[in-house]
CSV table of C-alpha atoms in Angstrom, one decimal:
chain,number,residue,atom,x,y,z
A,244,MET,CA,101.6,108.5,95.0
A,245,LYS,CA,103.7,111.6,95.9
A,246,THR,CA,102.6,115.1,95.3
A,247,VAL,CA,103.0,118.6,96.7
A,248,VAL,CA,100.8,120.8,98.9
A,249,PHE,CA,101.2,124.6,98.7
A,250,LEU,CA,100.4,126.4,102.0
A,251,PRO,CA,100.0,130.1,101.2
A,252,GLU,CA,99.9,132.8,103.9
A,253,MET,CA,98.8,136.3,103.2
A,254,LYS,CA,98.4,139.1,105.7
A,255,ALA,CA,96.9,142.5,104.9
A,256,ILE,CA,95.2,145.3,106.8
A,257,SER,CA,91.5,146.2,106.6
A,258,GLY,CA,92.0,149.9,106.9
A,259,THR,CA,89.4,150.2,109.6
A,260,ARG,CA,89.4,150.8,113.4
A,261,SER,CA,86.8,150.2,116.0
A,262,ILE,CA,85.2,153.5,117.0
A,263,ASP,CA,84.4,154.6,120.5
A,264,ARG,CA,80.7,154.4,121.2
A,265,ASN,CA,80.7,157.9,122.6
A,266,LEU,CA,81.8,159.2,119.2
A,267,VAL,CA,79.1,157.2,117.5
A,268,GLU,CA,76.5,159.0,119.7
A,269,ALA,CA,78.3,162.3,119.5
A,270,ARG,CA,76.2,165.4,118.4
A,271,ASP,CA,79.2,167.6,117.5
A,272,GLY,CA,78.6,167.8,113.7
A,273,ARG,CA,80.4,164.6,112.8
A,274,ASP,CA,78.9,162.9,109.7
A,275,LEU,CA,79.2,159.2,110.3
A,276,ASP,CA,78.2,158.3,106.7
A,277,LYS,CA,81.6,159.7,105.6
A,278,VAL,CA,83.7,157.4,107.7
A,279,LEU,CA,81.8,154.3,108.7
A,280,ALA,CA,82.7,151.1,106.9
A,281,SER,CA,80.2,149.2,109.0
A,282,ALA,CA,78.5,149.6,112.4
A,283,GLY,CA,81.1,150.4,115.0
A,284,THR,CA,84.1,150.8,112.7
A,285,ILE,CA,85.7,153.8,111.1
A,286,GLN,CA,87.4,153.7,107.7
A,287,ILE,CA,90.9,155.1,108.3
A,288,MET,CA,92.6,154.1,104.9
A,289,PRO,CA,90.9,154.7,101.6
A,290,LYS,CA,89.4,151.5,100.3
A,291,ASP,CA,90.9,151.9,96.8
A,292,ALA,CA,94.4,151.9,98.2
A,293,LEU,CA,93.9,148.5,99.7
A,294,LYS,CA,92.3,146.8,96.6
A,295,PRO,CA,95.5,145.4,95.3
A,296,PHE,CA,95.8,143.1,98.3
A,297,GLY,CA,92.3,141.8,97.9
A,298,GLN,CA,93.0,141.2,94.2
A,299,ALA,CA,96.2,139.3,95.2
A,300,ARG,CA,94.1,137.0,97.4
A,301,LYS,CA,91.8,136.1,94.6
A,302,ALA,CA,94.8,135.6,92.2
A,303,VAL,CA,96.5,133.2,94.5
A,304,ASP,CA,93.2,131.3,94.8
A,305,ARG,CA,92.8,131.1,91.0
A,306,VAL,CA,96.4,130.0,90.4
A,307,LEU,CA,96.2,127.2,93.0
A,308,LEU,CA,92.8,125.9,92.0
A,309,ARG,CA,93.4,126.1,88.2
A,310,LYS,CA,95.5,122.9,88.3
A,311,GLY,CA,95.2,121.9,92.0
A,312,THR,CA,92.6,121.2,94.7
A,313,ARG,CA,92.0,122.2,98.3
A,314,PHE,CA,93.8,119.9,100.7
A,315,PHE,CA,93.8,120.2,104.5
A,316,GLY,CA,94.2,124.0,104.6
A,317,GLY,CA,96.4,124.2,101.5
A,318,PHE,CA,96.3,123.3,97.8
A,319,MET,CA,97.6,120.0,96.3
A,320,VAL,CA,99.1,120.0,92.9
A,321,ALA,CA,100.9,117.3,90.8
A,322,ASP,CA,104.7,117.3,90.9
A,323,ALA,CA,104.7,118.1,87.2
A,324,VAL,CA,103.0,121.5,87.6
A,325,VAL,CA,104.9,122.6,90.7
A,326,PRO,CA,107.4,124.8,88.7
A,327,GLU,CA,104.6,126.5,86.8
A,328,VAL,CA,102.6,127.2,89.9
A,329,GLN,CA,105.7,128.4,91.7
A,330,ALA,CA,106.4,130.9,88.9
A,331,GLU,CA,102.9,132.3,88.9
A,332,LEU,CA,103.0,132.7,92.7
A,333,GLU,CA,106.3,134.5,92.4
A,334,LYS,CA,104.8,136.9,89.9
A,335,ILE,CA,101.9,137.6,92.3
A,336,SER,CA,104.4,138.1,95.1
A,337,LEU,CA,106.3,140.7,93.1
A,338,ASP,CA,103.0,142.6,92.4
A,339,PHE,CA,102.0,142.3,96.0
A,340,ASP,CA,105.4,143.7,97.2
A,341,ALA,CA,105.1,146.6,94.7
A,342,ALA,CA,101.6,147.4,96.0
A,343,LYS,CA,102.9,147.3,99.6
A,344,ALA,CA,105.8,149.7,98.7
A,345,ARG,CA,103.4,152.1,97.1
A,346,LEU,CA,101.1,152.0,100.0
A,347,ILE,CA,103.9,152.8,102.4
A,348,ALA,CA,105.2,155.6,100.2
A,349,ASP,CA,101.8,157.1,99.8
A,350,LEU,CA,100.7,156.8,103.4
A,351,PRO,CA,100.9,160.5,104.4
A,352,GLY,CA,99.0,161.5,101.3
A,353,LEU,CA,96.3,158.8,101.8
A,354,ILE,CA,95.7,159.9,105.4
A,355,ALA,CA,95.5,163.5,104.2
A,356,LEU,CA,92.9,162.4,101.6
A,357,ARG,CA,90.8,160.8,104.3
A,358,VAL,CA,91.0,163.9,106.4
A,359,SER,CA,89.9,166.1,103.4
A,360,GLU,CA,86.9,163.8,102.9
A,361,ALA,CA,85.8,164.0,106.5
A,362,PRO,CA,87.6,167.0,108.1
A,363,GLU,CA,85.4,166.8,111.3
A,364,TRP,CA,87.0,163.3,111.9
A,365,GLU,CA,90.6,164.5,111.6
A,366,ASP,CA,91.5,163.9,115.2
A,367,VAL,CA,90.1,160.3,115.1
A,368,ILE,CA,91.6,159.5,111.7
A,369,ARG,CA,95.1,160.7,112.6
A,370,ALA,CA,95.0,159.1,116.1
A,371,ASN,CA,94.2,155.7,114.6
A,372,ALA,CA,96.2,155.9,111.3
A,373,PRO,CA,98.8,153.1,110.9
A,374,SER,CA,102.5,154.0,110.8
A,375,THR,CA,104.8,152.9,108.0
A,376,LEU,CA,106.2,150.4,110.4
A,377,ASP,CA,102.7,149.0,111.0
A,378,LEU,CA,102.3,148.5,107.3
A,379,ALA,CA,105.7,146.9,106.9
A,380,GLU,CA,105.1,144.4,109.6
A,381,ASN,CA,101.4,143.6,109.0
A,382,ILE,CA,101.3,143.2,105.2
A,383,SER,CA,103.0,140.1,103.8
A,384,PHE,CA,102.6,137.2,101.5
A,385,GLY,CA,104.5,133.9,101.3
A,386,TRP,CA,104.0,130.2,101.1
A,387,VAL,CA,105.6,126.9,101.9
A,388,LYS,CA,105.6,123.7,99.9
A,389,ALA,CA,105.1,120.3,101.6
A,390,PRO,CA,105.7,117.0,99.8
A,391,ILE,CA,103.1,114.4,100.7
A,392,ASP,CA,102.4,110.8,99.8
A,393,LEU,CA,98.8,110.0,99.1
A,394,ALA,CA,99.5,106.4,99.9
A,395,ASP,CA,100.3,107.3,103.5
A,396,PRO,CA,97.9,105.2,105.7
A,397,GLU,CA,97.0,108.3,107.8
A,398,ILE,CA,96.0,110.3,104.7
A,399,VAL,CA,94.1,107.3,103.2
A,400,GLU,CA,92.2,106.9,106.5
A,401,THR,CA,91.4,110.6,106.7
A,402,LEU,CA,90.1,110.8,103.1
A,403,LYS,CA,88.1,107.6,103.3
A,404,GLY,CA,84.8,109.3,104.0
A,405,ASP,CA,85.3,112.1,101.4
A,406,PRO,CA,87.7,111.0,98.6
A,407,LEU,CA,89.7,113.5,96.7
A,408,ALA,CA,87.9,112.8,93.5
A,409,ILE,CA,84.6,114.0,95.1
A,410,LYS,CA,86.3,117.2,96.5
A,411,ILE,CA,87.7,118.0,93.0
A,412,ALA,CA,84.3,117.3,91.4
A,413,ARG,CA,82.7,119.7,93.9
A,414,GLU,CA,85.1,122.4,92.9
A,415,MET,CA,84.3,121.8,89.2
A,416,ALA,CA,80.6,121.9,90.0
A,417,GLN,CA,81.2,125.3,91.7
A,418,MET,CA,82.9,126.6,88.6
A,419,ALA,CA,79.9,125.6,86.5
A,420,SER,CA,77.4,127.0,89.0
A,421,THR,CA,79.2,130.3,89.3
A,422,HIS,CA,79.2,130.8,85.5
A,423,LEU,CA,75.5,129.9,85.2
A,424,SER,CA,74.6,132.4,88.0
A,425,LYS,CA,76.0,135.3,86.0
A,426,PRO,CA,74.1,137.1,83.2
A,427,GLN,CA,75.2,135.8,79.8
A,428,THR,CA,73.5,138.4,77.6
A,429,GLY,CA,75.6,140.5,75.2
A,430,LYS,CA,78.6,138.2,75.2
A,431,LYS,CA,80.2,137.2,71.9
A,432,GLY,CA,81.2,133.7,71.0
A,433,ILE,CA,80.0,130.6,72.8
A,434,ALA,CA,79.1,131.4,76.4
A,435,GLY,CA,80.5,128.9,78.8
A,436,LEU,CA,83.1,127.4,76.5
A,437,SER,CA,86.0,129.0,78.4
A,438,VAL,CA,84.6,127.5,81.6
A,439,LEU,CA,84.6,124.0,80.1
A,440,GLN,CA,88.2,124.6,79.0
A,441,ALA,CA,89.1,125.6,82.5
A,442,ILE,CA,87.5,122.5,84.0
A,443,ARG,CA,89.3,120.4,81.4
A,444,VAL,CA,92.7,121.9,82.4
A,445,LYS,CA,91.9,121.1,86.0
A,446,ALA,CA,90.8,117.6,85.3
A,447,GLN,CA,93.9,116.9,83.2
A,448,ALA,CA,96.3,118.2,85.9
A,449,LEU,CA,94.6,116.1,88.6
A,450,SER,CA,93.9,113.0,86.5
A,451,PHE,CA,96.6,111.1,88.4
A,452,ILE,CA,94.2,111.0,91.4
A,453,ASP,CA,91.3,109.2,89.8
A,454,SER,CA,90.8,107.6,86.4
A,455,ARG,CA,87.4,109.2,86.2
A,456,LEU,CA,89.1,112.6,85.8
A,457,GLY,CA,90.9,111.3,82.8
A,458,GLY,CA,87.5,110.1,81.4
A,459,LEU,CA,86.1,113.6,82.0
A,460,VAL,CA,89.0,115.1,79.9
A,461,ALA,CA,88.0,112.9,77.0
A,462,ALA,CA,84.3,113.8,77.3
A,463,LEU,CA,85.1,117.5,77.5
A,464,ASP,CA,87.5,117.3,74.6
A,465,ALA,CA,84.7,116.1,72.3
A,466,VAL,CA,82.3,118.9,73.4
A,467,ILE,CA,85.1,121.6,73.2
A,468,CYS,CA,86.2,120.4,69.8
A,469,ASP,CA,82.7,120.5,68.3
A,470,ALA,CA,82.1,123.9,69.8
A,471,ASN,CA,85.3,125.3,68.4
A,472,ALA,CA,84.5,123.9,65.0
A,473,ALA,CA,81.0,125.5,65.1
A,474,LYS,CA,82.3,129.1,65.8
A,475,GLY,CA,81.4,131.5,63.1
A,476,THR,CA,79.1,128.9,61.3
A,477,PRO,CA,75.3,128.5,61.3
A,478,MET,CA,75.8,125.8,63.9
A,479,GLN,CA,77.2,128.2,66.5
A,480,SER,CA,73.8,128.8,68.2
A,481,ALA,CA,73.1,125.1,68.4
A,482,SER,CA,76.5,124.4,69.8
A,483,ALA,CA,76.1,127.2,72.4
A,484,LEU,CA,72.9,125.4,73.6
A,485,VAL,CA,74.8,122.2,73.9
A,486,VAL,CA,77.6,123.8,75.9
A,487,GLY,CA,75.0,125.4,78.2
A,488,GLY,CA,73.3,122.0,78.7
A,489,VAL,CA,76.7,120.5,79.6
A,490,LEU,CA,77.3,123.1,82.2
A,491,GLN,CA,73.9,122.6,83.6
A,492,GLY,CA,74.6,119.0,84.0
A,493,MET,CA,78.0,119.7,85.7
A,494,THR,CA,76.6,121.6,88.6
A,495,LYS,CA,76.5,118.4,90.6
A,496,ALA,CA,79.6,116.5,91.6
A,497,SER,CA,78.1,113.1,91.2
A,498,ALA,CA,77.1,113.9,87.6
A,499,ILE,CA,80.6,115.0,86.8
A,500,LEU,CA,82.1,111.8,88.1
A,501,ALA,CA,79.5,109.7,86.2
A,502,VAL,CA,80.5,111.4,83.0
A,503,GLY,CA,84.1,110.7,83.8
A,504,GLU,CA,83.3,107.1,84.3
A,505,ALA,CA,81.5,106.9,81.0
A,506,GLY,CA,84.1,108.9,79.2
A,507,ALA,CA,81.4,110.9,77.3
A,508,PHE,CA,78.4,113.1,77.7
A,509,ASP,CA,75.0,111.7,76.7
A,510,LEU,CA,74.3,114.5,74.2
A,511,PRO,CA,71.8,114.8,71.4
A,512,SER,CA,72.9,115.4,67.8
A,513,PRO,CA,72.9,119.2,67.0
A,514,VAL,CA,70.1,120.2,64.6
A,515,ASP,CA,71.4,121.5,61.3
A,516,PRO,CA,69.8,125.0,60.9
A,517,ILE,CA,69.0,124.3,57.2
A,518,LEU,CA,68.3,120.6,56.9
A,519,GLY,CA,67.3,119.8,60.4
A,520,THR,CA,67.2,116.2,61.5
A,521,PRO,CA,64.6,113.6,60.5
A,522,ASP,CA,63.5,112.8,64.0
A,523,ALA,CA,63.9,116.2,65.7
A,524,ASP,CA,60.5,117.0,67.2
A,525,ALA,CA,61.8,119.6,69.6
A,526,ASP,CA,64.3,122.3,69.5
A,527,VAL,CA,68.0,121.9,70.5
A,528,ALA,CA,67.5,123.5,73.8
A,529,ALA,CA,64.8,121.0,74.8
A,530,ASP,CA,67.0,118.2,73.6
A,531,ALA,CA,70.0,119.4,75.5
A,532,SER,CA,68.2,119.8,78.7
A,533,ALA,CA,66.6,116.3,78.3
A,534,ALA,CA,70.0,114.7,77.6
A,535,ILE,CA,71.7,116.4,80.6
A,536,PRO,CA,69.3,117.0,83.5
A,537,VAL,CA,69.6,120.3,85.3
A,538,ALA,CA,71.3,119.6,88.6
A,539,THR,CA,70.7,121.0,92.0
A,540,PRO,CA,73.2,123.7,93.1
A,541,ALA,CA,76.6,122.3,93.9
A,542,VAL,CA,77.8,122.0,97.5
A,543,PRO,CA,79.7,125.3,98.0
A,544,VAL,CA,83.4,125.1,98.5
A,545,SER,CA,84.6,126.9,101.6
A,546,SER,CA,87.2,129.7,100.8
A,547,TRP,CA,90.6,129.2,102.2
A,548,ALA,CA,91.7,131.4,105.1
A,549,PHE,CA,94.5,133.9,104.8
């Protein structure tokens, strides 16, 4: 089974410099609160000017995880989605290069801005400020693509103790856990539906790895279809509870794979807000939580290094 691994590499600057201990202990009117990013460092470049590079890191992560999975320091994707992933990375690269060009062009003004914010630190700021050459050499983004064969005996042996399907399920569990950890009040529509759709996209793209991921797609399709049909109707609230229950049940990798194997979620029938159901003794929320047990927090997925 052949596929492709993307190995991204991004370099950026922090905008800070280590500060001499004597300056930290100085009593010459310097206000440390104006310049310290953390103990022992001084903020030379304005943080806002460096935000585009942090945003680019997150964008690369999102693109490669949306239809791929972490794989030995890179991200594995199916051959079929390589052109799409390549195009999205190229767009991020264009934005990255534009941000780099702006930073280089604005460098004198940015240093002047930092000096105006902390004039008593002008000597230290200017002495430690990067040059345009420093920025040109130390800010970069690129990637390589490496074809691999999952049937290679070495890869098979390496993955034996932690199969790819489990790794992928952990990433999906992390998606569900991250959503549930955020406040959901004040949001329109059915909260969590977009997360289920994102998990479905990932499962579909990686279904060639394990048949249970294909089963998960079928299970999610049923929930997503019902939720979309309930939008704007009296059944929307009940459907939102079902979606929430599904996400609660997907915070554990083993539960995700079990659903994939069954090809369906064990869900209660939604209660009609007018007619109800003959044997409904509890509300939909209780039914949903009973049908899909609340899982323990997912095993966190380590972030990839740049």
